[in-house]
């Protein structure tokens, strides 16, 4: 087959990273191109076509681009390379392997340097599971290689939609990514080759199979999330909050402790140092579920604020495509994007250059549809052999001044299944995680409850009861600020004290304490049982002072309990002590 000739063109106008290019040949929306500046070649993407002129956004610093600078289109959309070796990798938004690039060009990434995302030379032990004569369709696997502890399925390319009858398949053995492992004929009699490596255009959702309702909980080890505002595997959530409220700390927590197989982190950092920190700390961390290095289940896409904005936009899609690819293997995948506001800003910048009619706060009118289609890539997929794969997506949002009435937060709120709103007041008071339980919500509580009912009956109702205590406590607390402690009825004061105890001993959690940072579900249920005993209890106090000192004492014990190893003798002792104190005070 003769190779199709690609279009070529030249720059007629440049405005920041937006180029007007006159071209000959055929190009399409989203097509990638290379802009030749001296011996450097900068990647760009077609964003608008009119006649024989196109507008392109360049993913790099555009220094040196002039009138008549040559442009070569390559016929492909922005694609991800998919195959074994993605895990443990660190890429930029265009899937450059950052470690390899740094080896080539030093710590300061040089523009125009692109390297293959996956190692071509590396050999992987392949075990075939299909056989010659099998008729395969999209996403079916021909075998697998072991990538760490995962069976990485080698699947019929997702870019091929028809059926393929296998007429060749290699034997078990070691092969590299480009080796033809199998081939066959499609329905039109054309030859289809299957390698470990395949490509997928990142802006399109990669999915094969039936989307089904999410129903399994994704526990995170954060009490305020798992108990009060749970997330489901295949669900979506967002956490908006002002600068410094703890969004990044929370996302790091989720990436470390969430009960999923694979985590894809898209870091569109606000601070360059943050990304470096992740790169340094992650390889040393141990996954509490598999007891292996966390890096082995992680893919990172890093953009710092010093990288061009267009690459940031790409990184969100790059992360989504890689995450979806692993979902097709029947794995539970979590995609985290921090912060989606940086991504939205990239859209705004580009839209401004294109002179599009601006919407609210100068964001483009399509902002909310882009945000929805991103979150819609989440979900549970039922695969052929009734296996399930899931992709959960969580994004942080950093609205200026912490004002949630802005377009990115609002668009995210309209689509996600759980909202964890961080508040400045809470982080200032060092009440971490600074999620405000009075404004946060989840649509997943009933499903999570179904999973937890056998451990604690009527789970969802009990959690709602806890939320009611928080609301009442807040209201009474506000009254007390005005009229003083003695100004409210003793019974009201007790409700307030109960809600404070719930806050301090349950909802708050120290991300930097060895024991407290990660609280497994068992441990949460055990502690929540104690909390419910307190909520339900009718206490006998004679004075406000007496009530206060009793609760303060209880709070101390329970707070300390969180820092003790769950299996320790001491934990059991303190737990028993708290129970004893309660029964001595609760009216029978
Ligand atoms: P954001 O991403 O919202 O700007 P960060 O996540 O970077 O904020 O948090 C800023 C600082 O707040 C952290 O460096 C840390 O000192 C503190 N912090 C945030 N979350 C916690 C937590 N759960 N426990 C203790 N300290 C926290
Ligand atoms: Mg941050």
Coordinates of C-alpha atoms and ligand atoms in Angstrom, one line a residue:
X1 CA 0.0 0.0 0.0
X2 CA 1.4 3.4 -1.0
X3 CA 1.8 5.9 1.9
X4 CA -0.6 8.8 1.7
X5 CA 1.1 12.1 1.1
X6 CA 0.5 14.6 3.9
X7 CA -0.3 18.2 3.6
X8 CA 2.4 20.9 3.9
X9 CA 2.1 24.6 4.5
X10 CA 3.8 27.8 5.7
X11 CA 3.2 30.3 8.4
X12 CA 1.4 33.5 7.3
X13 CA 0.7 35.0 10.7
X14 CA 1.7 34.3 14.3
X15 CA 0.1 35.6 17.4
X16 CA 1.5 34.0 20.6
X17 CA 1.3 30.3 20.1
X18 CA -1.5 30.7 17.6
X19 CA -0.3 30.3 14.0
X20 CA -2.2 31.0 10.7
X21 CA -0.9 28.6 8.2
X22 CA -1.6 28.4 4.5
X23 CA -1.5 24.8 3.3
X24 CA -1.8 22.5 0.3
X25 CA -3.4 19.1 0.5
X26 CA -5.9 17.7 2.9
X27 CA -5.9 18.3 6.6
X28 CA -8.5 17.7 9.4
X29 CA -9.5 19.2 12.6
X30 CA -7.2 18.2 15.4
X31 CA -4.4 17.0 13.1
X32 CA -0.9 17.3 14.3
X33 CA 1.8 19.2 12.5
X34 CA 5.5 20.0 12.9
X35 CA 6.7 23.6 12.6
X36 CA 10.3 23.6 11.4
X37 CA 12.4 26.3 13.1
X38 CA 16.0 25.8 12.1
X39 CA 16.7 22.2 13.0
X40 CA 14.1 22.2 15.7
X41 CA 10.7 20.9 15.0
X42 CA 7.8 22.1 17.2
X43 CA 4.6 20.2 17.6
X44 CA 1.3 21.9 16.8
X45 CA -2.3 21.0 16.5
X46 CA -5.0 22.2 14.0
X47 CA -7.8 23.9 15.7
X48 CA -9.6 25.6 12.9
X49 CA -9.7 25.3 9.1
X50 CA -11.1 27.8 6.6
X51 CA -10.4 27.2 2.9
X52 CA -6.7 26.7 2.5
X53 CA -5.8 28.4 5.7
X54 CA -5.7 26.8 9.1
X55 CA -5.2 28.0 12.7
X56 CA -2.7 25.9 14.7
X57 CA -1.8 26.0 18.3
X58 CA 1.8 25.3 19.1
X59 CA 2.6 23.2 22.1
X60 CA 5.9 24.9 22.8
X61 CA 7.7 28.2 23.1
X62 CA 7.3 29.8 19.7
X63 CA 10.6 31.8 19.5
X64 CA 12.0 31.9 16.0
X65 CA 8.8 31.3 14.1
X66 CA 8.7 33.7 11.1
X67 CA 6.7 34.4 8.0
X68 CA 7.0 31.4 5.7
X69 CA 8.3 29.1 8.4
X70 CA 7.5 25.6 6.9
X71 CA 4.9 23.4 8.5
X72 CA 4.4 19.7 7.8
X73 CA 1.1 18.0 8.7
X74 CA 1.4 14.3 9.7
X75 CA -2.1 13.0 9.2
X76 CA -2.6 11.9 12.8
X77 CA -4.5 13.4 15.7
X78 CA -2.8 13.9 19.0
X79 CA -2.4 10.3 20.0
X80 CA -1.3 8.3 23.0
X81 CA 1.0 5.4 22.6
X82 CA -0.5 2.5 24.6
X83 CA 1.2 -0.7 25.6
X84 CA 3.3 -2.3 28.4
X85 CA 5.6 0.1 30.1
X86 CA 3.2 2.9 30.9
X87 CA 3.1 2.1 34.6
X88 CA 5.8 3.9 36.6
X89 CA 6.3 6.3 33.8
X90 CA 6.3 10.1 34.0
X91 CA 5.2 11.9 30.9
X92 CA 4.5 15.5 29.9
X93 CA 1.2 16.4 28.3
X94 CA 2.4 15.2 24.9
X95 CA 3.6 11.9 26.4
X96 CA 7.3 12.7 26.3
X97 CA 9.0 10.5 28.9
X98 CA 10.4 13.1 31.2
X99 CA 13.1 11.0 32.6
X100 CA 14.5 10.1 29.2
X101 CA 14.2 13.6 27.9
X102 CA 16.0 14.9 31.0
X103 CA 18.8 12.5 30.3
X104 CA 19.1 13.8 26.8
X105 CA 18.9 17.5 27.4
X106 CA 19.6 18.1 31.1
X107 CA 17.1 19.2 33.8
X108 CA 15.9 22.1 31.8
X109 CA 13.7 20.6 29.1
X110 CA 14.7 21.8 25.7
X111 CA 12.0 22.6 23.3
X112 CA 11.5 20.5 20.2
X113 CA 12.8 17.4 21.9
X114 CA 10.4 14.5 21.5
X115 CA 11.1 11.0 22.5
X116 CA 9.2 7.8 22.1
X117 CA 7.0 7.4 25.2
X118 CA 7.6 3.7 25.5
X119 CA 10.9 1.8 25.3
X120 CA 11.2 0.1 22.0
X121 CA 14.1 -2.1 22.9
X122 CA 12.7 -3.6 26.0
X123 CA 11.5 -7.2 25.8
X124 CA 8.3 -8.4 27.4
X125 CA 7.4 -12.0 28.0
X126 CA 4.2 -12.6 26.0
X127 CA 1.8 -15.5 26.7
X128 CA -0.8 -16.1 24.0
X129 CA -4.3 -16.9 25.0
X130 CA -6.1 -16.7 21.7
X131 CA -5.5 -19.2 18.9
X132 CA -5.3 -19.2 15.1
X133 CA -8.8 -19.3 13.6
X134 CA -10.3 -17.2 16.4
X135 CA -12.5 -14.4 15.3
X136 CA -11.8 -11.3 17.4
X137 CA -13.4 -8.0 17.7
X138 CA -12.3 -4.6 19.1
X139 CA -10.6 -4.8 22.4
X140 CA -10.4 -8.7 22.5
X141 CA -7.1 -9.8 23.7
X142 CA -4.7 -12.2 22.0
X143 CA -2.6 -12.8 25.2
X144 CA -0.9 -10.9 27.9
X145 CA 2.4 -9.8 29.3
X146 CA 3.2 -9.2 33.0
X147 CA 3.6 -5.6 33.8
X148 CA 4.5 -5.7 37.5
X149 CA 1.7 -7.6 39.1
X150 CA -0.8 -6.9 36.4
X151 CA -1.7 -9.0 33.4
X152 CA -1.4 -6.4 30.7
X153 CA -3.7 -7.6 28.0
X154 CA -2.6 -7.2 24.4
X155 CA -5.8 -6.2 22.7
X156 CA -6.9 -5.9 19.2
X157 CA -6.3 -2.2 18.3
X158 CA -9.2 0.0 19.4
X159 CA -8.8 2.0 16.2
X160 CA -10.1 -1.1 14.3
X161 CA -13.8 -1.6 14.5
X162 CA -14.6 -4.7 12.5
X163 CA -14.0 -8.4 13.2
X164 CA -10.6 -10.0 12.6
X165 CA -10.0 -13.7 11.9
X166 CA -6.5 -14.6 13.3
X167 CA -4.3 -16.5 10.9
X168 CA -1.0 -16.1 12.6
X169 CA 0.0 -15.9 16.3
X170 CA 3.5 -16.1 17.8
X171 CA 4.5 -18.6 20.4
X172 CA 5.1 -17.8 24.0
X173 CA 8.3 -15.8 24.3
X174 CA 10.0 -12.5 24.6
X175 CA 9.2 -9.7 22.2
X176 CA 9.5 -6.0 21.9
X177 CA 6.7 -3.5 21.4
X178 CA 7.0 -3.3 17.6
X179 CA 7.0 -7.0 17.0
X180 CA 4.0 -8.4 15.1
X181 CA 2.5 -10.8 17.6
X182 CA -0.5 -11.8 15.5
X183 CA -2.1 -11.0 12.3
X184 CA -5.4 -11.7 10.6
X185 CA -7.9 -10.7 8.0
X186 CA -10.7 -8.3 8.6
X187 CA -14.1 -8.6 6.9
X188 CA -12.9 -6.8 3.8
X189 CA -10.0 -9.2 3.5
X190 CA -7.4 -6.7 4.6
X191 CA -4.4 -7.6 6.7
X192 CA -4.5 -6.5 10.3
X193 CA -1.3 -6.7 12.4
X194 CA -1.4 -6.8 16.2
X195 CA 1.6 -5.6 18.2
X196 CA 1.9 -4.7 21.9
X197 CA 2.0 -1.1 20.9
X198 CA -1.2 0.7 19.7
X199 CA -2.2 4.3 19.4
X200 CA -5.3 6.2 20.3
X201 CA -6.4 9.8 19.7
X202 CA -6.6 11.2 23.2
X203 CA -9.5 13.5 22.8
X204 CA -11.8 10.7 21.9
X205 CA -13.2 8.4 24.6
X206 CA -11.7 5.0 24.4
X207 CA -14.4 2.5 25.3
X208 CA -15.6 -0.9 24.3
X209 CA -18.3 -2.7 26.2
X210 CA -21.4 -1.7 27.9
X211 CA -21.4 1.1 30.4
X212 CA -23.2 0.0 33.6
X213 CA -24.2 1.8 36.7
X214 CA -21.5 2.3 39.3
X215 CA -22.2 0.4 42.5
X216 CA -18.9 -0.5 44.3
X217 CA -17.4 1.9 46.7
X218 CA -13.9 3.2 46.2
X219 CA -12.5 3.5 49.7
X220 CA -9.8 6.1 50.2
X221 CA -8.8 5.8 53.8
X222 CA -10.1 9.3 54.4
X223 CA -12.9 9.1 57.0
X224 CA -14.7 12.3 55.8
X225 CA -14.9 10.9 52.3
X226 CA -15.6 7.2 52.9
X227 CA -18.2 7.7 55.6
X228 CA -19.7 11.1 54.9
X229 CA -19.2 11.7 51.2
X230 CA -18.3 8.4 49.5
X231 CA -17.0 7.9 46.0
X232 CA -17.9 4.9 43.8
X233 CA -15.6 3.1 41.5
X234 CA -16.5 4.5 38.1
X235 CA -17.9 7.7 39.6
X236 CA -16.7 11.3 39.5
X237 CA -16.0 13.9 42.1
X238 CA -14.5 17.3 42.3
X239 CA -12.8 19.3 45.1
X240 CA -12.8 23.0 44.7
X241 CA -11.0 25.2 47.2
X242 CA -9.0 28.4 47.6
X243 CA -5.2 28.4 47.3
X244 CA -3.6 26.6 50.1
X245 CA -6.8 24.9 51.4
X246 CA -5.3 21.4 50.9
X247 CA -6.4 20.3 47.4
X248 CA -3.1 19.0 46.4
X249 CA -2.5 17.2 49.7
X250 CA -5.8 15.6 49.3
X251 CA -5.1 14.5 45.8
X252 CA -1.8 13.0 46.9
X253 CA -3.6 11.2 49.6
X254 CA -6.1 9.7 47.1
X255 CA -3.4 8.7 44.8
X256 CA -1.6 6.9 47.6
X257 CA -4.4 5.2 49.4
X258 CA -7.4 4.7 47.1
X259 CA -8.4 1.0 46.7
X260 CA -7.9 0.8 43.0
X261 CA -5.5 -1.1 40.7
X262 CA -4.0 1.8 38.8
X263 CA -3.7 5.6 39.4
X264 CA -3.1 8.1 36.7
X265 CA -2.1 11.5 38.0
X266 CA -2.3 14.6 35.9
X267 CA -0.5 17.4 37.6
X268 CA -1.1 20.8 36.1
X269 CA 0.8 22.3 39.0
X270 CA 0.3 25.7 40.4
X271 CA 3.8 25.4 41.9
X272 CA 6.7 23.9 40.1
X273 CA 8.2 22.6 43.3
X274 CA 5.1 20.5 43.9
X275 CA 5.7 18.3 40.9
X276 CA 9.3 17.8 41.9
X277 CA 8.2 16.8 45.3
X278 CA 5.9 14.1 43.9
X279 CA 8.7 12.8 41.7
X280 CA 10.9 12.5 44.7
X281 CA 8.5 11.1 47.3
X282 CA 6.5 8.7 45.2
X283 CA 9.1 6.1 44.4
X284 CA 9.7 5.6 48.1
X285 CA 6.1 5.1 49.1
X286 CA 4.5 1.7 49.6
X287 CA 1.0 0.8 48.3
X288 CA -1.0 -0.2 51.4
X289 CA -3.0 -2.7 49.3
X290 CA -0.3 -4.6 47.4
X291 CA 2.7 -3.7 49.7
X292 CA 4.7 -2.8 46.6
X293 CA 6.2 0.5 45.5
X294 CA 3.4 2.9 44.7
X295 CA 5.1 3.8 41.5
X296 CA 4.3 0.4 40.1
X297 CA 0.6 1.2 39.9
X298 CA 1.1 4.8 38.9
X299 CA 1.4 6.8 35.7
X300 CA 2.2 10.5 36.0
X301 CA 1.6 13.3 33.6
X302 CA 3.3 16.4 34.7
X303 CA 3.1 20.0 33.6
X304 CA 4.4 22.7 35.7
X305 CA 3.2 26.3 35.5
X306 CA 6.4 27.1 33.5
X307 CA 5.4 24.8 30.6
X308 CA 3.3 26.3 27.8
X309 CA -0.4 26.2 28.4
X310 CA -1.4 24.2 25.3
X311 CA 0.5 21.2 26.7
X312 CA -1.6 21.5 29.9
X313 CA -4.7 21.1 27.9
X314 CA -3.3 18.0 26.2
X315 CA -2.2 16.5 29.4
X316 CA -5.7 16.1 30.8
X317 CA -6.8 14.1 27.7
X318 CA -3.5 12.1 27.6
X319 CA -4.3 11.0 31.2
X320 CA -7.8 10.0 30.3
X321 CA -6.8 7.9 27.3
X322 CA -4.2 6.0 29.3
X323 CA -6.6 5.5 32.1
X324 CA -9.3 4.2 29.8
X325 CA -6.9 1.8 28.1
X326 CA -6.2 0.1 31.5
X327 CA -9.9 0.0 32.3
X328 CA -10.4 -2.1 29.2
X329 CA -8.2 -4.8 30.8
X330 CA -10.8 -5.1 33.6
X331 CA -8.9 -3.0 36.1
X332 CA -10.1 -0.3 38.5
X333 CA -8.5 2.9 37.5
X334 CA -8.4 6.3 39.2
X335 CA -7.6 9.4 37.2
X336 CA -6.8 12.6 39.2
X337 CA -6.5 16.0 37.7
X338 CA -4.9 18.8 39.8
X339 CA -6.0 21.4 38.9
X340 CA -8.7 21.5 36.3
X341 CA -8.7 25.3 36.6
X342 CA -5.3 25.4 35.0
X343 CA -6.6 23.4 32.1
X344 CA -9.6 25.7 31.8
X345 CA -7.3 28.7 31.7
X346 CA -5.5 27.1 28.8
X347 CA -8.8 26.9 27.0
X348 CA -9.5 30.5 27.8
X349 CA -6.2 31.7 26.6
X350 CA -6.6 30.0 23.3
X351 CA -10.2 31.1 22.9
X352 CA -9.1 34.7 23.4
X353 CA -6.5 34.4 20.7
X354 CA -9.1 32.9 18.3
X355 CA -11.2 35.9 19.1
X356 CA -14.2 33.7 19.9
X357 CA -17.2 35.3 21.6
X358 CA -16.4 34.9 25.3
X359 CA -18.7 33.6 27.9
X360 CA -18.7 34.1 31.6
X361 CA -15.3 35.4 33.0
X362 CA -14.0 35.3 29.4
X363 CA -14.1 31.5 29.4
X364 CA -15.2 30.1 26.0
X365 CA -18.9 29.2 25.7
X366 CA -17.9 25.5 25.3
X367 CA -16.2 25.4 28.7
X368 CA -18.9 23.4 30.4
X369 CA -19.4 21.0 27.6
X370 CA -15.6 20.3 27.6
X371 CA -15.7 19.8 31.3
X372 CA -18.7 17.4 31.1
X373 CA -17.2 15.4 28.3
X374 CA -14.0 15.0 30.4
X375 CA -15.9 13.7 33.4
X376 CA -18.2 11.5 31.2
X377 CA -15.2 9.4 30.3
X378 CA -15.5 7.9 33.8
X379 CA -17.7 4.9 34.4
X380 CA -17.9 1.2 34.8
X381 CA -17.6 -0.9 31.7
X382 CA -18.9 -4.5 31.5
X383 CA -16.4 -6.4 29.3
X384 CA -17.0 -9.5 27.3
X385 CA -16.5 -12.2 29.9
X386 CA -18.6 -10.3 32.4
X387 CA -15.5 -8.7 33.9
X388 CA -15.8 -5.1 35.0
X389 CA -13.4 -2.3 34.5
X390 CA -13.9 1.1 36.1
X391 CA -12.5 4.5 35.7
X392 CA -13.1 7.0 38.5
X393 CA -12.3 10.7 37.8
X394 CA -11.6 13.3 40.4
X395 CA -10.5 16.9 39.7
X396 CA -9.5 19.7 41.9
X397 CA -10.6 23.2 41.0
X398 CA -8.9 26.3 42.2
X399 CA -11.3 29.2 41.8
X400 CA -9.8 32.7 42.4
X401 CA -10.5 33.8 45.9
X402 CA -12.2 30.5 46.7
X403 CA -15.4 31.7 45.1
X404 CA -17.4 28.7 44.0
X405 CA -19.8 30.8 41.9
X406 CA -17.3 30.8 39.0
X407 CA -17.7 28.9 35.7
X408 CA -15.2 26.1 36.2
X409 CA -16.6 25.1 39.6
X410 CA -20.1 25.5 38.5
X411 CA -19.6 23.4 35.3
X412 CA -17.9 20.7 37.4
X413 CA -20.7 20.7 40.0
X414 CA -23.2 20.2 37.3
X415 CA -21.7 16.9 36.2
X416 CA -19.9 15.2 39.1
X417 CA -21.4 12.6 41.5
X418 CA -19.7 13.9 44.6
X419 CA -18.6 17.4 45.6
X420 CA -15.9 17.9 48.3
X421 CA -15.7 21.6 48.9
X422 CA -12.7 22.9 50.8
X423 CA -13.0 26.0 52.9
X424 CA -10.6 28.7 53.8
X425 CA -12.1 29.0 57.3
X426 CA -11.4 25.4 58.0
X427 CA -7.8 25.4 56.6
X428 CA -7.1 28.6 58.6
X429 CA -8.3 26.8 61.7
X430 CA -6.1 23.9 60.7
X431 CA -9.1 21.6 60.5
X432 CA -7.8 19.1 58.0
X433 CA -8.9 17.9 55.6
X434 CA -10.6 21.2 55.1
X435 CA -13.7 19.8 53.4
X436 CA -16.7 21.7 54.6
X437 CA -19.4 19.0 55.5
X438 CA -22.1 21.7 55.4
X439 CA -21.7 22.4 51.7
X440 CA -20.3 19.1 50.4
X441 CA -22.5 16.3 49.0
X442 CA -22.5 13.0 47.3
X443 CA -25.0 11.1 45.2
X444 CA -23.4 7.8 46.0
X445 CA -24.3 7.4 49.7
X446 CA -27.1 4.8 49.1
X447 CA -24.8 2.5 47.0
X448 CA -22.0 2.8 49.5
X449 CA -24.5 2.0 52.2
X450 CA -25.5 -1.2 50.5
X451 CA -21.9 -2.3 50.7
X452 CA -21.5 -1.3 54.3
X453 CA -24.9 -2.4 55.7
X454 CA -23.6 -5.8 56.7
X455 CA -21.0 -4.2 58.9
X456 CA -23.3 -1.6 60.4
X457 CA -27.1 -1.8 59.7
X458 CA -28.8 1.2 58.0
X459 CA -25.4 2.7 57.2
X460 CA -26.7 5.4 54.9
X461 CA -29.4 6.5 57.3
X462 CA -26.9 6.6 60.1
X463 CA -24.6 8.8 58.0
X464 CA -27.4 11.2 57.3
X465 CA -28.1 11.3 61.0
X466 CA -24.5 12.3 61.5
X467 CA -24.9 15.1 58.9
X468 CA -28.0 16.3 60.8
X469 CA -25.9 16.6 63.9
X470 CA -23.3 18.7 62.1
X471 CA -26.0 21.1 60.8
X472 CA -27.7 21.4 64.1
X473 CA -24.4 21.7 65.9
X474 CA -23.3 24.5 63.6
X475 CA -26.5 26.4 64.1
X476 CA -26.3 26.1 67.9
X477 CA -22.6 27.0 67.8
X478 CA -23.5 30.2 66.0
X479 CA -26.2 31.0 68.6
X480 CA -23.7 30.4 71.3
X481 CA -21.3 32.9 69.8
X482 CA -24.0 35.5 70.4
X483 CA -25.6 34.5 73.6
X484 CA -22.8 32.6 75.3
X485 CA -22.8 29.0 76.4
X486 CA -25.2 29.5 79.2
X487 CA -27.6 31.2 76.8
X488 CA -28.5 28.0 75.1
X489 CA -30.5 25.1 76.7
X490 CA -28.3 22.3 78.1
X491 CA -29.8 19.8 75.7
X492 CA -28.8 22.1 72.8
X493 CA -25.3 22.5 74.2
X494 CA -25.0 18.7 74.3
X495 CA -26.0 18.5 70.6
X496 CA -23.3 21.1 69.9
X497 CA -20.7 19.1 71.8
X498 CA -21.6 15.9 70.0
X499 CA -21.1 17.5 66.6
X500 CA -17.8 19.0 67.7
X501 CA -16.6 15.6 68.9
X502 CA -17.6 14.1 65.5
X503 CA -15.7 16.9 63.8
X504 CA -12.5 16.6 65.8
X505 CA -12.3 12.9 66.3
X506 CA -13.8 11.6 63.1
X507 CA -13.9 14.0 60.2
X508 CA -10.5 15.6 60.9
X509 CA -7.5 13.5 60.0
X510 CA -3.8 14.2 60.1
X511 CA -2.3 13.6 56.6
X512 CA 1.1 13.6 58.1
X513 CA 0.7 11.1 60.9
X514 CA 1.8 7.5 60.3
X515 CA -1.3 5.9 61.8
X516 CA -3.9 8.5 61.2
X517 CA -3.1 9.3 57.5
X518 CA -4.8 6.1 56.2
X519 CA -7.9 4.8 58.0
X520 CA -9.1 1.5 56.5
X521 CA -12.8 0.8 56.3
X522 CA -12.8 -1.6 59.3
X523 CA -11.3 0.9 61.5
X524 CA -13.8 3.6 60.3
X525 CA -16.7 1.4 61.1
X526 CA -15.4 0.6 64.5
X527 CA -14.9 4.3 65.3
X528 CA -18.2 5.3 63.7
X529 CA -20.0 2.8 66.0
X530 CA -18.6 4.6 68.9
X531 CA -19.7 8.0 67.4
X532 CA -23.2 6.6 66.9
X533 CA -23.4 5.5 70.5
X534 CA -22.6 9.1 71.5
X535 CA -25.2 10.5 69.0
X536 CA -27.9 8.2 70.3
X537 CA -27.0 8.6 74.0
X538 CA -29.2 10.5 76.4
X539 CA -26.7 12.0 78.8
X540 CA -27.3 13.1 82.3
X541 CA -25.6 16.4 83.1
X542 CA -26.5 18.9 85.7
X543 CA -24.6 21.9 84.3
X544 CA -23.1 23.2 81.1
X545 CA -19.7 23.0 82.6
X546 CA -20.1 19.4 83.5
X547 CA -21.2 18.6 79.9
X548 CA -18.3 20.5 78.4
X549 CA -15.6 18.9 80.6
X550 CA -17.0 15.4 80.0
X551 CA -17.0 15.9 76.2
X552 CA -13.5 17.5 76.2
X553 CA -12.2 14.5 78.1
X554 CA -13.9 12.1 75.7
X555 CA -12.6 14.0 72.7
X556 CA -9.0 13.7 74.0
X557 CA -9.2 10.0 74.4
X558 CA -10.8 9.5 71.0
X559 CA -8.4 11.8 69.2
X560 CA -5.4 9.9 70.7
X561 CA -7.0 6.7 69.6
X562 CA -6.5 7.7 66.0
X563 CA -2.8 7.9 66.4
X564 CA -2.5 4.4 67.8
X565 CA -1.9 1.3 65.7
X566 CA -5.3 -0.4 65.1
X567 CA -4.0 -3.8 66.1
X568 CA -2.3 -2.5 69.3
X569 CA -3.2 -3.5 72.8
X570 CA -3.3 0.2 73.7
X571 CA -5.9 1.0 71.0
X572 CA -8.2 -1.7 72.5
X573 CA -7.7 -0.4 76.0
X574 CA -8.5 3.2 75.1
X575 CA -11.5 2.0 73.1
X576 CA -12.8 0.0 76.1
X577 CA -12.1 3.0 78.4
X578 CA -14.2 5.3 76.2
X579 CA -17.0 2.8 76.1
X580 CA -16.9 2.6 79.9
X581 CA -17.0 6.3 80.3
X582 CA -20.0 6.5 78.0
X583 CA -22.0 3.9 79.8
X584 CA -21.4 5.6 83.1
X585 CA -23.0 8.7 81.7
X586 CA -25.7 7.6 79.3
X587 CA -29.1 7.1 80.8
X588 CA -30.3 3.5 80.5
Ligands
LIG1 P1 -3.8 23.7 47.6 O1 -3.4 22.6 46.6 O2 -5.2 23.8 47.9 O3 -3.3 25.1 47.1 P2 -2.1 22.3 49.4 O4 -2.7 21.0 49.2 O5 -0.8 22.5 48.7 O6 -3.1 23.4 49.0 O7 -1.9 22.6 50.9 C1 -1.2 23.7 51.5 C2 -0.7 23.4 52.8 O8 -1.7 23.1 53.8 C3 0.2 22.1 52.9 O9 1.5 22.3 52.5 C4 0.1 21.7 54.3 O10 1.0 22.3 55.1 C5 -1.3 22.1 54.7 N1 -2.2 20.9 54.6 C6 -3.1 20.7 53.6 N2 -3.8 19.6 53.9 C7 -3.4 19.1 55.1 C8 -3.7 18.0 55.9 N3 -4.7 17.1 55.5 N4 -3.1 17.8 57.0 C9 -2.2 18.7 57.5 N5 -1.8 19.8 56.7 C10 -2.4 20.0 55.6
LIG2 MG1 -2.5 22.7 44.8

